[in-house]
Coordinates of C-alpha atoms in Angstrom, one line a residue:
Chain A
M1 CA -25.9 35.4 64.0
L2 CA -24.2 32.1 63.6
A3 CA -24.5 32.3 59.9
S4 CA -22.5 35.5 59.9
L5 CA -19.5 33.7 61.0
V6 CA -17.4 32.2 58.3
L7 CA -16.3 28.9 59.6
A8 CA -13.5 27.1 58.3
C9 CA -14.2 23.7 59.3
A10 CA -11.2 21.8 58.4
Q11 CA -11.6 18.2 57.4
A12 CA -8.8 15.8 57.9
S13 CA -7.8 15.9 54.3
Q14 CA -7.8 19.7 53.7
P15 CA -7.4 21.6 56.8
A16 CA -5.5 24.8 55.8
E17 CA -6.9 26.0 52.5
A18 CA -10.6 26.2 53.5
A19 CA -9.9 28.0 56.8
H20 CA -7.5 30.7 55.7
P21 CA -8.1 33.7 57.9
A22 CA -8.1 36.2 55.0
E23 CA -10.8 34.3 53.3
A24 CA -12.8 33.5 56.4
V25 CA -13.3 37.2 57.6
N26 CA -16.4 39.0 56.6
P27 CA -15.9 42.7 57.7
A28 CA -19.4 43.7 56.9
R29 CA -20.8 41.5 59.5
A30 CA -18.1 42.0 62.2
A31 CA -20.1 44.6 64.0
N32 CA -22.7 42.1 64.9
A33 CA -20.1 39.8 66.5
T34 CA -21.0 40.7 70.0
Q35 CA -24.5 39.6 69.4
A36 CA -23.2 36.2 68.6
A37 CA -21.1 36.0 71.7
S38 CA -23.9 34.2 73.6
R39 CA -24.1 31.5 71.1
S40 CA -21.1 29.2 70.6
V41 CA -20.1 27.5 67.4
Q42 CA -19.6 23.8 67.4
L43 CA -17.0 22.3 65.1
E44 CA -16.4 18.6 64.3
A45 CA -13.2 17.0 63.6
P46 CA -11.5 13.6 64.0
V47 CA -9.3 13.1 67.0
G48 CA -5.8 14.3 66.3
L49 CA -6.6 16.4 63.3
S50 CA -6.8 20.2 63.5
A51 CA -9.9 22.3 62.9
R52 CA -9.7 26.0 62.3
I53 CA -12.2 28.7 62.9
G54 CA -11.7 32.4 62.3
D55 CA -13.2 35.8 63.1
V56 CA -14.6 34.6 66.4
V57 CA -15.4 37.8 68.4
L58 CA -15.3 37.3 72.1
E59 CA -16.2 39.9 74.6
G60 CA -13.9 41.3 77.2
S61 CA -10.2 41.8 77.4
E62 CA -7.8 39.9 75.3
L63 CA -7.7 36.2 75.9
E64 CA -4.8 33.7 75.7
V65 CA -4.4 30.0 75.9
A66 CA -3.6 28.7 79.4
P67 CA -0.6 26.4 79.7
L68 CA -1.6 22.9 78.9
A69 CA -1.3 20.0 81.2
S70 CA 0.4 16.9 79.8
D71 CA -2.9 15.0 79.7
A72 CA -5.0 17.9 78.3
P73 CA -7.7 16.5 76.0
L74 CA -7.7 19.7 73.8
V75 CA -4.9 21.7 72.3
V76 CA -5.8 25.2 71.2
R77 CA -3.7 27.8 69.5
I78 CA -4.7 31.3 68.8
T79 CA -3.3 32.0 65.3
R80 CA -4.5 35.6 65.1
C81 CA -6.0 38.1 67.5
A82 CA -7.2 41.7 66.6
P83 CA -9.2 44.3 68.5
H84 CA -12.8 44.4 67.5
G85 CA -14.4 47.4 69.2
D86 CA -14.5 46.6 72.9
A87 CA -14.0 43.0 72.1
F88 CA -11.3 41.0 70.3
R89 CA -11.5 38.9 67.2
Y90 CA -9.7 35.6 67.2
D91 CA -8.7 32.8 64.8
F92 CA -8.3 29.5 66.5
E93 CA -6.7 26.2 65.6
L94 CA -8.0 23.3 67.5
V95 CA -6.8 19.8 68.0
A96 CA -8.7 17.4 70.2
L97 CA -6.7 14.5 71.6
E98 CA -9.6 12.6 73.0
P99 CA -13.1 12.0 71.6
G100 CA -16.0 14.0 72.9
L101 CA -17.2 17.6 73.0
H102 CA -14.6 20.1 74.1
D103 CA -15.2 23.7 75.0
V104 CA -12.5 26.1 73.9
A105 CA -13.3 28.4 76.8
S106 CA -12.0 25.8 79.2
V107 CA -8.4 26.4 78.1
L108 CA -8.6 30.2 77.8
R109 CA -7.8 32.9 80.3
R110 CA -7.5 36.7 80.3
K111 CA -4.2 38.1 79.5
D112 CA -4.7 40.7 82.3
N113 CA -5.5 37.9 84.7
G114 CA -9.1 39.2 85.0
P115 CA -11.9 36.8 85.6
L116 CA -13.0 34.9 82.6
G117 CA -16.6 34.8 83.7
D118 CA -19.0 32.1 82.8
P119 CA -17.4 30.0 80.0
A120 CA -20.8 29.2 78.6
A121 CA -21.6 32.9 78.3
L122 CA -18.3 33.7 76.7
G123 CA -19.5 32.2 73.4
A124 CA -16.2 30.4 72.6
P125 CA -16.5 27.6 70.0
K126 CA -16.8 24.0 70.9
L127 CA -15.1 21.1 69.2
L128 CA -16.7 17.7 68.8
A129 CA -13.9 15.2 68.4
V130 CA -15.0 12.2 66.6
A131 CA -13.0 9.0 67.2
T132 CA -12.1 7.0 64.1
L133 CA -10.8 4.1 66.1
A134 CA -13.2 1.5 67.4
E135 CA -14.5 2.1 70.9
G136 CA -12.0 1.0 73.5
R137 CA -9.1 1.0 71.0
L138 CA -6.4 3.4 71.9
T139 CA -3.8 2.9 69.2
P140 CA -4.3 2.6 65.4
N141 CA -3.6 -0.4 63.4
S142 CA -0.1 -0.9 62.2
P143 CA 0.3 0.6 58.7
E144 CA -0.7 -1.5 55.8
P145 CA 2.2 -2.5 53.5
R146 CA 2.2 -0.2 50.5
E147 CA 4.2 -0.1 47.3
S148 CA 7.4 1.8 47.7
P149 CA 7.4 5.2 46.1
R150 CA 9.2 5.4 42.8
L151 CA 12.9 6.0 43.2
G152 CA 14.0 9.3 41.8
G153 CA 12.5 11.1 38.9
Y154 CA 12.5 10.9 35.1
T155 CA 16.3 11.2 34.8
T156 CA 16.8 8.4 37.2
T157 CA 14.4 6.3 35.2
L158 CA 16.3 7.1 32.0
W159 CA 19.6 6.1 33.6
L160 CA 18.1 2.9 34.9
G161 CA 16.5 2.2 31.6
G162 CA 19.8 2.8 29.8
A163 CA 21.7 0.6 32.2
A164 CA 19.1 -2.1 31.8
W165 CA 19.4 -1.8 28.0
L166 CA 23.2 -2.1 28.2
V167 CA 23.0 -5.0 30.5
G168 CA 20.5 -6.7 28.2
L169 CA 22.7 -6.0 25.2
A170 CA 25.7 -7.4 27.0
L171 CA 23.8 -10.5 28.0
L172 CA 22.6 -11.0 24.4
L173 CA 26.1 -10.6 23.1
A174 CA 27.4 -13.0 25.7
L175 CA 24.7 -15.5 24.9
G176 CA 25.3 -15.1 21.2
R177 CA 29.0 -15.6 21.6
R178 CA 28.5 -18.7 23.8
K179 CA 26.0 -20.1 21.3
R180 CA 28.5 -19.5 18.5
A181 CA 31.2 -21.1 20.5
A182 CA 29.0 -24.1 21.2
E183 CA 28.1 -24.4 17.5
A184 CA 31.7 -24.1 16.5
A185 CA 32.6 -26.8 19.0
A186 CA 29.9 -29.0 17.6
A187 CA 30.9 -28.2 14.1
R188 CA 34.6 -29.0 14.7
P189 CA 35.3 -32.2 12.9
A190 CA 36.4 -35.0 15.2
T191 CA 40.1 -35.7 15.0
L192 CA 41.3 -38.8 13.4
A193 CA 42.2 -40.3 16.8
E194 CA 38.7 -39.5 18.0
K195 CA 37.2 -41.3 15.0
L196 CA 39.4 -44.2 15.4
E197 CA 38.9 -44.9 19.0
P198 CA 35.3 -46.3 18.9
L199 CA 36.0 -48.2 15.7
V200 CA 39.1 -49.9 17.2
R201 CA 37.1 -50.7 20.4
R202 CA 34.2 -52.2 18.4
A203 CA 36.6 -54.1 16.1
A204 CA 38.2 -55.8 19.1
A205 CA 34.7 -56.8 20.2
G206 CA 33.9 -58.1 16.8
E207 CA 31.0 -55.7 16.4
L208 CA 32.1 -53.8 13.3
G209 CA 29.8 -53.6 10.3
R210 CA 30.9 -53.4 6.7
E211 CA 31.1 -49.7 6.4
E212 CA 32.8 -49.4 9.8
R213 CA 35.4 -51.9 8.8
A214 CA 36.2 -49.8 5.7
A215 CA 36.3 -46.6 7.8
L216 CA 38.7 -48.3 10.3
E217 CA 41.0 -49.3 7.5
R218 CA 40.9 -45.9 5.9
G219 CA 41.5 -44.3 9.3
L220 CA 44.5 -46.4 10.0
V221 CA 46.0 -45.7 6.6
E222 CA 45.5 -42.0 7.1
Y223 CA 46.9 -42.3 10.6
W224 CA 50.2 -43.9 9.4
S225 CA 50.5 -41.8 6.3
R226 CA 50.5 -38.7 8.6
R227 CA 52.7 -40.2 11.2
L228 CA 55.3 -41.1 8.6
G229 CA 55.0 -37.7 6.9
L230 CA 53.8 -39.2 3.6
D231 CA 51.2 -36.5 3.1
A232 CA 53.1 -34.9 0.2
E233 CA 53.7 -38.2 -1.6
R234 CA 51.7 -39.1 -4.6
P235 CA 48.7 -41.2 -3.4
E236 CA 49.7 -44.3 -5.3
A237 CA 53.1 -44.2 -3.6
V238 CA 51.8 -44.0 -0.1
L239 CA 50.4 -47.5 0.5
P240 CA 53.5 -49.4 -0.9
K241 CA 55.6 -47.4 1.4
L242 CA 53.4 -48.0 4.4
R243 CA 53.3 -51.7 3.7
A244 CA 57.0 -51.8 3.5
H245 CA 57.6 -49.7 6.6
P246 CA 58.7 -51.7 9.7
D247 CA 56.2 -49.8 12.0
S248 CA 53.1 -49.6 9.8
G249 CA 53.7 -52.7 7.6
P250 CA 52.6 -55.4 10.0
L251 CA 49.4 -53.5 10.8
L252 CA 48.5 -53.0 7.2
R253 CA 49.4 -56.5 6.1
G254 CA 47.3 -57.8 9.0
L255 CA 44.4 -55.6 8.0
E256 CA 44.6 -56.8 4.5
V257 CA 44.4 -60.4 5.5
W258 CA 41.6 -59.7 8.0
L259 CA 39.5 -57.5 5.8
H260 CA 40.3 -58.5 2.2
A261 CA 41.7 -62.1 2.0
P262 CA 39.1 -64.8 1.4
G263 CA 38.5 -67.7 3.7
P264 CA 39.4 -68.1 7.4
H265 CA 42.4 -66.3 8.8
A266 CA 44.5 -66.4 12.0
I267 CA 44.6 -62.7 12.6
D268 CA 44.1 -61.7 16.3
V269 CA 42.2 -58.5 15.6
G270 CA 42.3 -57.4 19.3
A271 CA 46.1 -57.8 19.5
L272 CA 46.5 -56.2 16.1
L273 CA 44.6 -53.1 17.0
A274 CA 45.7 -52.9 20.7
P275 CA 48.2 -50.0 20.1
Y276 CA 45.4 -47.9 18.7
R277 CA 42.8 -48.3 21.5
E278 CA 43.7 -45.3 23.5
L279 CA 45.2 -42.8 21.2
A280 CA 45.2 -39.2 22.5
A281 CA 43.0 -36.9 20.6
D282 CA 46.0 -34.9 19.4
A283 CA 48.3 -37.9 19.0
L284 CA 48.2 -37.7 15.3
E285 CA 49.0 -34.0 15.1
L286 CA 51.9 -34.6 17.5
G287 CA 53.1 -37.5 15.5
T288 CA 53.0 -35.5 12.3
R289 CA 55.0 -32.7 13.8
A290 CA 57.5 -35.1 15.1
H291 CA 58.4 -36.4 11.7
Chain B
M1 CA 32.3 -60.4 -1.4
L2 CA 32.0 -60.1 -5.2
E3 CA 33.0 -63.6 -6.3
T4 CA 30.9 -64.9 -9.2
Q5 CA 32.9 -68.1 -9.7
A6 CA 34.8 -70.6 -7.7
P7 CA 37.9 -69.2 -6.0
L8 CA 41.1 -69.3 -7.9
S9 CA 43.0 -72.5 -7.4
A10 CA 46.7 -72.5 -6.7
A11 CA 47.5 -74.3 -10.0
D12 CA 45.5 -71.8 -12.1
F13 CA 47.0 -69.0 -10.1
E14 CA 50.5 -70.1 -10.8
K15 CA 49.8 -70.8 -14.5
T16 CA 48.3 -67.3 -14.9
E17 CA 51.2 -65.7 -13.0
A18 CA 53.7 -67.5 -15.3
F19 CA 51.8 -66.3 -18.4
I20 CA 51.8 -62.7 -17.2
H21 CA 55.5 -62.9 -16.2
A22 CA 56.4 -64.2 -19.7
V23 CA 54.5 -61.5 -21.5
R24 CA 56.0 -58.8 -19.4
A25 CA 59.4 -60.2 -19.9
R26 CA 58.9 -60.3 -23.7
V27 CA 57.7 -56.7 -23.7
G28 CA 60.7 -55.8 -21.6
T29 CA 63.1 -57.1 -24.2
V30 CA 62.0 -54.3 -26.6
V31 CA 60.5 -51.6 -24.5
V32 CA 62.6 -50.1 -21.8
G33 CA 60.8 -49.2 -18.6
Q34 CA 57.1 -48.3 -19.0
D35 CA 56.3 -51.1 -16.6
V36 CA 53.2 -49.2 -15.5
V37 CA 52.0 -48.8 -19.1
V38 CA 52.5 -52.5 -19.7
E39 CA 50.6 -53.3 -16.6
R40 CA 47.7 -51.0 -17.7
L41 CA 47.7 -52.6 -21.1
L42 CA 47.4 -56.1 -19.6
I43 CA 44.7 -54.8 -17.2
A44 CA 42.7 -53.5 -20.1
L45 CA 43.3 -56.8 -22.0
F46 CA 42.3 -59.0 -19.1
T47 CA 39.2 -57.0 -18.2
G48 CA 37.9 -56.2 -21.7
G49 CA 38.3 -52.5 -21.1
H50 CA 39.8 -49.9 -23.4
L51 CA 42.9 -47.8 -22.8
L52 CA 43.6 -44.2 -23.7
L53 CA 47.2 -43.2 -23.6
Q54 CA 48.0 -39.5 -23.2
G55 CA 51.5 -38.6 -24.0
V56 CA 53.8 -36.8 -26.3
P57 CA 55.0 -38.7 -29.4
G58 CA 58.0 -40.9 -29.2
L59 CA 57.3 -42.8 -26.1
A60 CA 57.0 -46.2 -27.8
K61 CA 53.3 -46.5 -27.7
T62 CA 53.0 -48.2 -31.0
L63 CA 56.0 -50.4 -30.3
L64 CA 54.4 -51.4 -27.0
V65 CA 51.1 -52.4 -28.5
S66 CA 52.9 -54.2 -31.3
V67 CA 55.1 -56.3 -29.1
L68 CA 52.2 -57.1 -26.8
S69 CA 50.1 -58.4 -29.7
K70 CA 53.0 -60.5 -30.9
S71 CA 53.6 -61.8 -27.5
I72 CA 50.1 -63.3 -27.2
D73 CA 49.6 -64.1 -30.8
L74 CA 46.9 -61.4 -31.3
E75 CA 46.1 -59.5 -34.4
F76 CA 47.2 -55.9 -34.3
A77 CA 46.1 -52.9 -36.4
R78 CA 47.0 -49.3 -36.3
V79 CA 45.0 -46.4 -37.6
Q80 CA 46.4 -42.9 -37.7
F81 CA 43.4 -40.6 -37.1
T82 CA 43.2 -37.5 -39.2
I83 CA 40.6 -34.8 -39.9
D84 CA 39.6 -36.4 -43.2
L85 CA 39.2 -39.9 -41.9
L86 CA 35.7 -41.4 -42.4
P87 CA 33.9 -43.9 -40.3
S88 CA 34.0 -46.4 -43.2
D89 CA 37.8 -46.1 -43.1
I90 CA 37.7 -47.8 -39.7
I91 CA 34.7 -50.1 -39.6
G92 CA 34.7 -51.0 -43.3
A93 CA 32.2 -50.5 -46.2
E94 CA 30.3 -52.2 -48.9
V95 CA 32.2 -52.1 -52.2
L96 CA 30.9 -53.0 -55.6
D97 CA 32.5 -56.2 -57.0
Q98 CA 32.7 -55.4 -60.7
R99 CA 33.1 -59.1 -61.6
S100 CA 29.9 -60.3 -59.8
N101 CA 28.2 -56.9 -59.9
E102 CA 27.3 -57.3 -56.3
F103 CA 28.2 -55.4 -53.2
R104 CA 30.8 -57.0 -51.1
V105 CA 31.7 -56.2 -47.5
R106 CA 35.2 -55.0 -47.0
K107 CA 35.9 -55.1 -43.3
G108 CA 37.9 -52.2 -41.8
P109 CA 40.9 -52.3 -39.5
I110 CA 38.6 -52.4 -36.5
F111 CA 38.3 -56.2 -37.1
T112 CA 41.3 -57.0 -35.0
N113 CA 42.3 -57.9 -31.5
L114 CA 44.4 -54.9 -30.7
L115 CA 43.6 -51.6 -32.4
L116 CA 45.9 -48.7 -31.9
A117 CA 43.9 -45.5 -32.6
D118 CA 46.7 -43.1 -32.9
E119 CA 45.9 -39.5 -32.0
I120 CA 42.2 -40.1 -31.7
N121 CA 41.4 -36.5 -31.1
R122 CA 42.5 -35.5 -34.6
A123 CA 39.5 -37.3 -36.2
A124 CA 36.1 -35.7 -36.7
P125 CA 33.5 -36.4 -34.0
K126 CA 31.5 -38.8 -36.3
V127 CA 34.6 -41.0 -36.6
Q128 CA 35.3 -40.9 -32.9
S129 CA 31.7 -41.7 -32.4
A130 CA 31.7 -44.7 -34.7
L131 CA 34.8 -46.1 -33.0
L132 CA 33.4 -45.5 -29.5
E133 CA 30.1 -47.2 -30.4
A134 CA 32.0 -50.2 -31.6
M135 CA 34.1 -50.2 -28.4
Q136 CA 30.9 -50.2 -26.4
E137 CA 28.8 -52.7 -28.3
R138 CA 31.7 -54.8 -29.7
K139 CA 30.0 -55.1 -33.0
V140 CA 29.6 -53.0 -36.1
T141 CA 27.1 -52.8 -38.9
I142 CA 28.2 -52.4 -42.4
G143 CA 25.4 -51.9 -44.8
T144 CA 22.6 -54.1 -43.5
T145 CA 24.9 -56.7 -41.9
T146 CA 26.0 -56.6 -38.3
F147 CA 29.4 -58.1 -37.6
R148 CA 30.7 -59.1 -34.2
L149 CA 34.2 -57.9 -33.5
P150 CA 36.9 -60.5 -32.7
A151 CA 37.5 -61.4 -29.1
P152 CA 39.4 -60.1 -27.4
F153 CA 38.9 -56.6 -28.7
L154 CA 40.9 -53.9 -27.2
V155 CA 41.3 -50.3 -28.4
I156 CA 44.4 -48.5 -27.4
A157 CA 43.9 -44.9 -28.3
T158 CA 46.5 -42.2 -28.0
Q159 CA 46.2 -38.5 -27.5
N160 CA 48.8 -35.8 -27.7
P161 CA 48.3 -33.4 -24.8
I162 CA 49.9 -30.6 -26.7
E163 CA 49.2 -29.2 -30.2
Q164 CA 45.5 -29.0 -29.6
A165 CA 44.8 -26.9 -32.7
G166 CA 42.7 -28.7 -35.2
T167 CA 41.7 -31.4 -32.8
F168 CA 38.4 -32.5 -31.4
E169 CA 38.5 -33.1 -27.7
L170 CA 36.6 -36.2 -26.6
P171 CA 33.5 -35.3 -24.7
E172 CA 33.1 -36.8 -21.2
A173 CA 30.5 -39.3 -22.3
Q174 CA 33.0 -40.8 -24.8
L175 CA 35.9 -40.6 -22.4
D176 CA 33.8 -42.6 -20.0
R177 CA 34.0 -45.5 -22.5
F178 CA 37.7 -45.8 -21.8
M179 CA 38.2 -47.9 -18.7
L180 CA 41.7 -46.4 -18.2
V181 CA 43.3 -43.2 -19.3
H182 CA 47.0 -43.4 -18.6
R183 CA 49.2 -40.4 -18.7
L184 CA 52.6 -41.3 -20.0
D185 CA 55.7 -39.8 -18.5
Y186 CA 59.1 -39.5 -20.0
P187 CA 61.4 -42.3 -19.1
G188 CA 63.8 -41.9 -16.2
R189 CA 67.5 -41.1 -16.7
D190 CA 68.7 -44.7 -16.5
E191 CA 65.9 -45.9 -18.7
E192 CA 66.7 -43.2 -21.2
R193 CA 70.3 -44.3 -21.3
E194 CA 69.3 -47.9 -21.8
I195 CA 67.0 -46.9 -24.7
L196 CA 69.9 -45.1 -26.4
A197 CA 72.2 -48.0 -25.8
R198 CA 69.8 -50.6 -27.2
N199 CA 69.0 -48.4 -30.2
A200 CA 72.7 -47.9 -31.0
A201 CA 73.2 -51.6 -31.0
L202 CA 70.5 -52.3 -33.6
G203 CA 72.6 -51.9 -36.7
I204 CA 71.3 -52.2 -40.2
Q205 CA 69.4 -54.8 -42.1
R206 CA 70.3 -55.9 -45.6
M207 CA 67.3 -55.9 -48.0
D208 CA 67.6 -56.9 -51.6
K209 CA 70.6 -55.0 -52.9
G210 CA 70.5 -52.4 -50.2
A211 CA 70.0 -52.1 -46.5
V212 CA 67.9 -50.1 -44.0
V213 CA 68.6 -49.1 -40.5
K214 CA 67.0 -51.5 -38.1
T215 CA 64.3 -50.2 -35.7
E216 CA 62.9 -51.8 -32.6
F217 CA 60.1 -53.2 -34.7
D218 CA 62.6 -55.2 -36.7
V219 CA 63.8 -57.1 -33.7
L220 CA 60.4 -58.1 -32.4
A221 CA 60.3 -61.8 -32.0
D222 CA 57.5 -63.4 -33.9
E223 CA 57.2 -66.3 -31.6
P224 CA 54.5 -65.7 -29.1
V225 CA 55.1 -66.5 -25.4
G226 CA 51.5 -66.9 -24.6
S227 CA 48.5 -68.3 -26.4
S228 CA 45.0 -67.1 -26.8
A229 CA 43.9 -69.9 -24.5
E230 CA 46.3 -68.7 -21.8
L231 CA 44.9 -65.2 -22.3
V232 CA 41.4 -66.5 -21.8
G233 CA 42.6 -68.3 -18.7
A234 CA 44.0 -65.1 -17.4
M235 CA 40.7 -63.3 -18.1
E236 CA 38.9 -66.0 -16.2
A237 CA 41.4 -65.8 -13.4
V238 CA 40.8 -62.1 -13.0
H239 CA 37.1 -62.8 -12.5
R240 CA 38.0 -65.2 -9.7
V241 CA 40.0 -62.7 -7.8
H242 CA 38.4 -62.1 -4.4
V243 CA 36.9 -58.7 -3.8
S244 CA 35.9 -58.1 -0.1
E245 CA 33.0 -56.1 1.1
T246 CA 35.4 -53.7 2.7
F247 CA 37.0 -53.0 -0.6
V248 CA 33.7 -52.4 -2.2
E249 CA 33.0 -49.9 0.5
H250 CA 36.2 -48.1 -0.2
V251 CA 35.3 -47.9 -3.9
V252 CA 31.8 -46.6 -3.1
D253 CA 33.2 -44.0 -0.7
L254 CA 35.8 -42.8 -3.1
V255 CA 33.4 -42.5 -6.0
T256 CA 30.7 -40.9 -4.0
R257 CA 33.1 -38.3 -2.5
S258 CA 34.3 -37.4 -6.0
R259 CA 30.7 -36.2 -6.7
H260 CA 30.6 -33.9 -3.7
H261 CA 34.0 -32.4 -3.8
R262 CA 33.9 -28.6 -3.8
S263 CA 36.1 -28.3 -6.9
V264 CA 34.2 -30.9 -9.0
A265 CA 31.3 -30.1 -11.2
L266 CA 30.8 -33.6 -12.5
G267 CA 31.9 -36.5 -10.4
C268 CA 32.6 -40.1 -11.3
S269 CA 29.9 -42.3 -12.8
P270 CA 29.0 -45.7 -11.5
R271 CA 31.0 -47.0 -14.4
A272 CA 34.0 -45.6 -12.6
G273 CA 33.3 -47.9 -9.6
I274 CA 32.8 -50.9 -11.9
S275 CA 36.1 -50.1 -13.7
L276 CA 37.9 -49.6 -10.4
I277 CA 37.0 -53.1 -9.2
K278 CA 37.7 -54.8 -12.5
A279 CA 41.0 -53.1 -12.9
S280 CA 41.9 -53.8 -9.2
R281 CA 41.2 -57.5 -9.8
A282 CA 43.5 -57.6 -12.7
R283 CA 46.2 -55.7 -10.9
A284 CA 46.0 -57.9 -7.9
L285 CA 46.5 -60.9 -10.1
M286 CA 49.5 -59.3 -11.7
H287 CA 50.9 -58.6 -8.3
G288 CA 50.5 -62.2 -7.2
R289 CA 47.5 -61.8 -5.0
P290 CA 44.2 -63.7 -5.2
Y291 CA 42.4 -60.8 -3.6
V292 CA 42.4 -57.0 -4.0
I293 CA 43.7 -54.6 -1.4
P294 CA 43.5 -50.8 -1.1
E295 CA 46.9 -50.4 -2.7
D296 CA 45.2 -51.5 -6.0
L297 CA 42.7 -48.8 -5.5
F298 CA 45.3 -46.1 -4.9
A299 CA 47.4 -47.2 -7.8
L300 CA 44.5 -47.2 -10.3
A301 CA 42.5 -44.3 -9.1
E302 CA 44.1 -41.7 -11.3
D303 CA 43.8 -43.8 -14.5
V304 CA 40.2 -44.8 -13.8
M305 CA 38.8 -41.7 -12.2
L306 CA 40.6 -38.6 -13.4
H307 CA 39.1 -38.5 -16.9
R308 CA 35.6 -39.0 -15.4
M309 CA 35.7 -35.9 -13.3
R310 CA 35.0 -32.4 -14.6
L311 CA 36.2 -29.6 -12.5
R312 CA 34.3 -26.4 -11.8
Y313 CA 35.4 -23.3 -13.7
E314 CA 36.2 -21.6 -10.4
A315 CA 38.5 -24.3 -9.4
I316 CA 40.2 -24.3 -12.8
A317 CA 40.6 -20.5 -12.5
D318 CA 42.2 -21.1 -9.1
G319 CA 44.8 -23.4 -10.7
V320 CA 43.3 -26.6 -9.3
T321 CA 44.0 -29.6 -11.4
G322 CA 42.2 -33.0 -11.5
R323 CA 45.3 -34.6 -10.0
D324 CA 45.1 -32.2 -7.0
V325 CA 41.5 -33.1 -6.4
L326 CA 42.2 -36.8 -6.7
A327 CA 45.1 -36.5 -4.4
E328 CA 43.0 -34.7 -1.9
L329 CA 40.3 -37.3 -2.1
L330 CA 42.8 -40.1 -1.6
R331 CA 44.6 -38.2 1.2
G332 CA 41.2 -37.8 2.8
F333 CA 40.8 -41.6 2.7
G334 CA 40.6 -41.6 6.4
G335 CA 37.5 -39.4 6.2
V336 CA 39.0 -36.4 8.0
E337 CA 39.9 -34.2 5.0
A338 CA 38.4 -33.4 1.6
E339 CA 34.9 -32.9 2.9
S340 CA 33.0 -30.7 0.6

């Protein structure tokens, strides 16, 4: 009886577990195996995937798989063979390489080279191979791109996370330092020379406003008091010394006439301020050290 | 430009210069050195401000004021301030005339041109206040009658920087009434030698049947070298001294920065700026210029600004002085330093 056979019909996704020989054998019903020899079992499996069947009792002497030709449409492997009275009980693993109905008996032969007899009467199982490819298509589609599997395990993830945290921290520190440096650069007060340069340029062009004229004069007083090393002098003593000095005197007296004396004057502002048009940013500091 | 009148003519300028030169020369015959103090006195006189002299006794403050008053034919009075002085001792009071049985006003010593208030910090605050009110308003009220003080009216007060026990320090609001506060220094070595030589040559003066040792006050010439009219001319000339917009900017900048300095709790008031310009005009005139220059500002900043600034306690605890702060403000004249 066909129902007495425990068939392990392996599906493509779970071939082995369901067809384990130990689970497939039903000893109580093995005695009736010979009665089932005339009726074959038909399995169904996709092309290329294995199907298993166990406890198949076949009459006669022991059978074996005949050598396969290179283009054989069916591959059969006997995974277990045991005497069963006058017959033998087999477990088969079947793989069809072409679609269609394949008879296992077509690839079997007697180990003692005796005649196999009518394959249909032998009662060997049949395998219906179902093609998953479209008709006429011989090769499968190229694999779909898939997400790469995760690299490593939990430890690797921890290391990578730690490294990312360190890199992030380093980036934050670097950005913070750069920002602070930029702020410090922006907060650095302009040197006296840097302040003077635009004022002198605009004064020569006659574009100075009231506050800028005052700032220019203050800047030049500061410039010369530093250059002549008068920083430590009492403030009220600085200007008389600057006015009397041969280097700074002409400038200051000219500025006084230009900026403070009433009425028209004959001061050439451009010529008066020409030496101060292109002062180096550190000219003052250098000048101070030199004296 | 801060000209309110016509510019100073060359003739007026020369006349004023000659007047100033004569006064300074007369003062120089009696007082050795102290050129800066004489200059400050004349600045106060020409601009209608008041002067506080801070210095130890014996630096010829009284002599200086006395000779100045005689040089210009001005009235001079001196009041020694003490703890028991009353306001009426200075401004005057109503006294009962026993013959007419009516109250009669007796004017105090404040009715003069030059008032020397010696050691002003020794008087009680109500006396100081009475004097300072008169300085501000140039008038006093005795009883129910208000009297205008003579013109010019100049208070020259003195303060001893040491011996502070039993004194009443002038508060900032009252100090602000003084246009200038000048700190007197000891004379230099040569000046000191000259002072001694002159004093040694004074000799004695016969009086009645005896004689007294002559002092510098005894050799003061009574003949004035300048008249009140010339003084008024000089005061007018001061107001014709040109003040440029740039100079005003300097003053505004300096006064403003004094309010934002890290060591200053109370900066200069606008009155400081006004006083700086007034005093600079007078100084420019005395230095032969019809216009002010930053040198005037630098020279007068200490006398005009220092008493108008109050330092923070933290700065005082750190040993910072007002002179340090002012020097820093002026050194930062270029706008690079002294930012708060």
